[in-house]
Amino acid sequence: MISYRWFRWIIGVQLLVSFPEVLYIHRRLTASRHGQIVGIPSPSVANNLTYVVDNPVLFDVDLREDDIHEQTTEISQIQDMDDETEDKVVQRSSTSIYKTGGTKYLFPVHFWEGGPNWNYLSFRRDIAYAITHNRTLVTIPFHNHHILGWEKGWRSFKNTFDVGKLRELVPLVSPAVYKEDCNASMELLIQFTLSQRNTVMRKYFRQQYERTREDFIDLWDINLPDTSHNRRNKTELAGQVKVADSVYCLGINGPLQIRDLHIPNEIELLKVVDEYFKPAEYIRNMADYVTKNICNMKPFVAIHWRNRTGEACEFGMVLNGAEACAERMPLLTTASARAADAVSELMKNHTIDCVYVAAPPRQQAFVDHLRQRVSRVFTAKDIVLLDKKVIQKLQEDNYKLSLVEQEFCAKADIFLSCGKSNWSDFVRNRRNVHNKETSYLRDLPGVPKEIYDWI
């Protein structure tokens, strides 16, 4: 009996669209929708596709998501519903503007090397690769951030991102479809190099890959290659990338850490990707509601305060510098007041009296200092006190709360980002879609240079 794969190839009519044509179509469709928002000038920083990895702590996870909200156009209509498998939402797609016909697959292979935003940004580059190399992309679930605990379990793709919008750009399939067509295996896995990393980091990344292999078996009964014998150096990586186009069932491990993935015009292509790679509709609806009820619809500043030194000390992250806690923490406490002074001065210069601070859910001296200088300071604690029950439930789900915060920060008149954070980078990408400027908090006049690398 003829296989589905060959049947599809025989009867399919393949429409191949080059990247310039995609870019042209995209610009024609979106040019009239862009509005210029004036913010403070962002620092002159080159586009950098290598991001800092948030080193996770190892926990077991529950494989079921606790609750899901219907994606609707009205926030009042968002209701809880039973979870459903990814297969019911992400099926074979043939409606994307860039048609690949599904002749080849790309399965993202990244879970535990970093936090959820590291995975979001990795998937963003997977999208660019899939478009460039005519591949159908497999959707994956995500996990919570390690500092918030992983006990909530896996979070589905459809409850994180807008599947309908993304499939307009690139064909999507579920892992179940990939498993059927690829015989539950992977012909080639492109992996980032370890040759330039120290012994501790090489051991860490190998352990995380092995953990991911176990999850692929537990979740989908899909076998990933055993790469324990691989050198994972530049020569080996270049060879993998070179032969990848001849492979039907391909995986990429750590796309953010691979400098050359053969993605021509990547910076321009990622701008197109960002237009289609957006949070799920119910997340956007909740962010709209928050926007209407925080700062009374007036101009506001949003800040991502991520005290990486504080995290290192609180969670004992030796790889992130926890050994220097005794010296750094007193200095950071003092410097936080000066950082609050810098923000207060910025707000006065722009005649803005309202600020939102997105920060991990624990006491931050910076927020206390800011409240002594600014009349209206809001945090996630204020979001969950809003009168909609569906918003209040976010206090029980930090994963979704974080997504709402990011979309809310993307709407800010001024956004001050953390210098070393994938969370901030994701917000920056969302703001770029609407031509909104983003600046680093650490670059404000008056912020002590002693904490430049910590915030």
Short mmCIF file of C-alpha atoms in Angstrom, two decimals, residues 94-297:
data_model
loop_
_atom_site.label_atom_id
_atom_site.label_comp_id
_atom_site.label_asym_id
_atom_site.label_seq_id
_atom_site.Cartn_x
_atom_site.Cartn_y
_atom_site.Cartn_z
CA SER A 94 -1.77 24.32 3.58
CA THR A 95 -2.93 27.91 4.06
CA SER A 96 0.41 29.64 4.72
CA ILE A 97 1.59 32.40 2.38
CA TYR A 98 4.87 30.52 2.12
CA LYS A 99 3.86 27.04 0.94
CA THR A 100 6.31 24.20 1.39
CA GLY A 101 3.84 21.42 0.69
CA GLY A 102 5.07 19.62 3.80
CA THR A 103 7.72 17.69 1.90
CA LYS A 104 10.28 18.11 4.68
CA TYR A 105 9.98 18.59 8.44
CA LEU A 106 11.80 20.63 11.06
CA PHE A 107 11.36 19.48 14.67
CA PRO A 108 12.68 21.97 17.26
CA VAL A 109 14.73 20.07 19.84
CA HIS A 110 15.11 22.41 22.80
CA PHE A 111 13.50 22.20 26.22
CA TRP A 112 15.81 22.36 29.19
CA GLU A 113 18.81 24.40 28.04
CA GLY A 114 16.98 27.54 29.13
CA GLY A 115 13.72 29.01 30.37
CA PRO A 116 10.47 29.51 28.42
CA ASN A 117 11.59 32.72 26.72
CA TRP A 118 14.80 31.08 25.62
CA ASN A 119 12.58 28.47 23.99
CA TYR A 120 10.29 31.12 22.44
CA LEU A 121 13.27 32.89 20.86
CA SER A 122 14.69 29.57 19.73
CA PHE A 123 11.38 28.71 18.06
CA ARG A 124 11.40 32.14 16.40
CA ARG A 125 14.63 31.24 14.65
CA ASP A 126 13.26 27.78 13.86
CA ILE A 127 10.46 29.54 11.96
CA ALA A 128 12.99 31.51 9.90
CA TYR A 129 14.91 28.33 9.09
CA ALA A 130 11.74 26.45 8.12
CA ILE A 131 10.73 29.23 5.72
CA THR A 132 14.16 29.50 4.13
CA HIS A 133 14.61 25.76 3.69
CA ASN A 134 11.07 24.85 2.63
CA ARG A 135 10.16 22.88 5.74
CA THR A 136 6.98 22.20 7.67
CA LEU A 137 7.47 23.13 11.32
CA VAL A 138 6.51 20.91 14.26
CA THR A 139 4.94 22.68 17.25
CA ILE A 140 6.28 21.96 20.73
CA PRO A 141 5.08 22.53 24.32
CA PHE A 142 6.89 24.77 26.80
CA HIS A 143 7.70 24.61 30.50
CA ASN A 144 7.50 27.20 33.26
CA HIS A 145 10.53 29.19 34.36
CA HIS A 146 12.68 27.43 36.91
CA ILE A 147 12.50 30.25 39.47
CA LEU A 148 8.69 29.96 39.43
CA GLY A 149 8.68 26.18 39.70
CA TRP A 150 7.98 23.56 37.06
CA GLU A 151 5.24 21.78 39.02
CA LYS A 152 2.60 23.24 36.68
CA GLY A 153 3.79 20.92 33.94
CA TRP A 154 3.91 21.37 30.20
CA ARG A 155 2.18 24.37 28.59
CA SER A 156 0.80 23.76 25.12
CA PHE A 157 1.82 25.72 22.03
CA LYS A 158 -1.75 26.75 21.24
CA ASN A 159 -2.15 28.33 24.69
CA THR A 160 1.08 30.26 24.29
CA PHE A 161 1.00 31.46 20.67
CA ASP A 162 -1.58 32.28 18.01
CA VAL A 163 -1.54 29.14 15.88
CA GLY A 164 -3.96 30.52 13.31
CA LYS A 165 -1.84 33.58 12.65
CA LEU A 166 1.47 31.71 12.50
CA ARG A 167 0.18 29.10 10.08
CA GLU A 168 -0.49 31.93 7.62
CA LEU A 169 3.28 32.21 7.34
CA VAL A 170 4.58 28.65 7.70
CA PRO A 171 2.96 25.18 7.63
CA LEU A 172 2.58 23.65 11.10
CA VAL A 173 2.01 20.07 12.24
CA SER A 174 1.77 18.37 15.59
CA PRO A 175 4.41 15.93 16.88
CA ALA A 176 1.93 13.12 16.20
CA VAL A 177 1.90 13.92 12.48
CA TYR A 178 5.70 14.08 12.43
CA LYS A 179 5.89 10.75 14.22
CA GLU A 180 3.64 9.12 11.63
CA ASP A 181 5.51 10.46 8.60
CA CYS A 182 9.03 10.08 10.04
CA ASN A 183 8.62 6.67 11.65
CA ALA A 184 9.14 8.08 15.18
CA SER A 185 12.77 8.97 14.48
CA MET A 186 15.05 11.76 13.28
CA GLU A 187 17.42 11.42 10.34
CA LEU A 188 19.70 14.29 11.33
CA LEU A 189 20.03 16.56 14.35
CA ILE A 190 21.95 19.83 14.00
CA GLN A 191 23.51 20.69 17.38
CA PHE A 192 25.33 23.77 18.60
CA THR A 193 29.04 23.42 19.37
CA LEU A 194 30.50 22.82 22.82
CA SER A 195 34.18 23.09 21.91
CA GLN A 196 34.54 26.67 23.18
CA ARG A 197 32.74 26.09 26.49
CA ASN A 198 34.32 25.12 29.78
CA THR A 199 34.02 21.65 31.26
CA VAL A 200 31.14 22.55 33.59
CA MET A 201 29.03 24.02 30.78
CA ARG A 202 29.77 21.16 28.39
CA LYS A 203 28.58 18.70 31.04
CA TYR A 204 25.50 20.82 31.71
CA PHE A 205 24.38 21.03 28.07
CA ARG A 206 24.95 17.32 27.48
CA GLN A 207 22.82 16.54 30.53
CA GLN A 208 20.01 18.79 29.29
CA TYR A 209 20.04 17.13 25.86
CA GLU A 210 19.78 13.70 27.48
CA ARG A 211 16.87 14.96 29.53
CA THR A 212 15.21 16.21 26.35
CA ARG A 213 15.74 12.78 24.73
CA GLU A 214 13.88 11.19 27.63
CA ASP A 215 11.02 13.68 27.25
CA PHE A 216 10.67 12.96 23.53
CA ILE A 217 10.16 9.31 24.45
CA ASP A 218 7.75 10.06 27.30
CA LEU A 219 5.68 12.63 25.38
CA TRP A 220 5.57 11.20 21.85
CA ASP A 221 7.61 7.98 21.77
CA ILE A 222 10.00 9.65 19.30
CA ASN A 223 13.65 8.62 19.31
CA LEU A 224 16.28 11.36 19.15
CA PRO A 225 19.83 10.54 18.03
CA ASP A 226 22.41 9.52 20.61
CA THR A 227 24.98 12.30 20.29
CA SER A 228 27.12 11.42 23.30
CA HIS A 229 29.96 10.38 21.00
CA ASN A 230 29.85 13.56 18.90
CA ARG A 231 32.62 16.10 19.27
CA ARG A 232 30.14 18.94 18.67
CA ASN A 233 32.80 21.25 17.26
CA LYS A 234 32.65 23.79 14.40
CA THR A 235 33.71 21.30 11.74
CA GLU A 236 31.05 18.80 12.73
CA LEU A 237 28.40 21.52 12.90
CA ALA A 238 29.29 22.88 9.45
CA GLY A 239 28.99 19.38 8.01
CA GLN A 240 25.53 18.93 9.55
CA VAL A 241 24.26 22.25 8.20
CA LYS A 242 25.64 21.50 4.73
CA VAL A 243 23.81 18.20 4.28
CA ALA A 244 20.59 19.22 6.07
CA ASP A 245 18.69 20.11 2.89
CA SER A 246 18.85 16.51 1.72
CA VAL A 247 17.24 15.23 4.92
CA TYR A 248 13.49 14.69 5.23
CA CYS A 249 13.14 14.51 9.02
CA LEU A 250 15.40 17.16 10.58
CA GLY A 251 15.88 18.50 14.10
CA ILE A 252 17.77 21.53 15.39
CA ASN A 253 19.13 21.69 18.94
CA GLY A 254 20.03 25.15 20.27
CA PRO A 255 19.35 27.36 17.20
CA LEU A 256 20.15 30.56 19.13
CA GLN A 257 23.68 29.32 19.70
CA ILE A 258 24.42 28.42 16.09
CA ARG A 259 25.89 31.43 14.32
CA ASP A 260 25.46 30.23 10.74
CA LEU A 261 22.30 28.25 10.02
CA HIS A 262 22.28 29.26 6.35
CA ILE A 263 19.36 31.70 6.69
CA PRO A 264 19.90 34.40 4.03
CA ASN A 265 18.61 37.90 4.87
CA GLU A 266 17.92 36.66 8.38
CA ILE A 267 17.45 40.04 10.05
CA GLU A 268 14.83 41.09 7.50
CA LEU A 269 13.15 37.69 7.59
CA LEU A 270 12.85 37.79 11.38
CA LYS A 271 10.99 41.09 11.07
CA VAL A 272 8.41 39.25 8.98
CA VAL A 273 8.33 36.38 11.47
CA ASP A 274 7.62 38.76 14.34
CA GLU A 275 4.48 40.00 12.57
CA TYR A 276 3.00 36.48 12.64
CA PHE A 277 4.61 35.01 15.78
CA LYS A 278 2.41 36.58 18.43
CA PRO A 279 0.91 35.48 21.77
CA ALA A 280 -2.38 33.58 21.80
CA GLU A 281 -5.48 35.70 21.31
CA TYR A 282 -6.74 35.29 24.89
CA ILE A 283 -3.38 36.58 26.16
CA ARG A 284 -3.66 39.64 23.92
CA ASN A 285 -7.25 40.19 25.09
CA MET A 286 -6.21 40.12 28.74
CA ALA A 287 -3.34 42.53 28.03
CA ASP A 288 -5.82 44.89 26.37
CA TYR A 289 -7.98 44.77 29.49
CA VAL A 290 -4.99 45.47 31.72
CA THR A 291 -4.02 48.42 29.50
CA LYS A 292 -7.45 49.96 30.00
CA ASN A 293 -7.29 49.59 33.79
CA ILE A 294 -3.66 50.30 34.69
CA CYS A 295 -2.48 53.94 34.46
CA ASN A 296 -5.97 54.99 33.31
CA MET A 297 -5.11 54.80 29.60
#
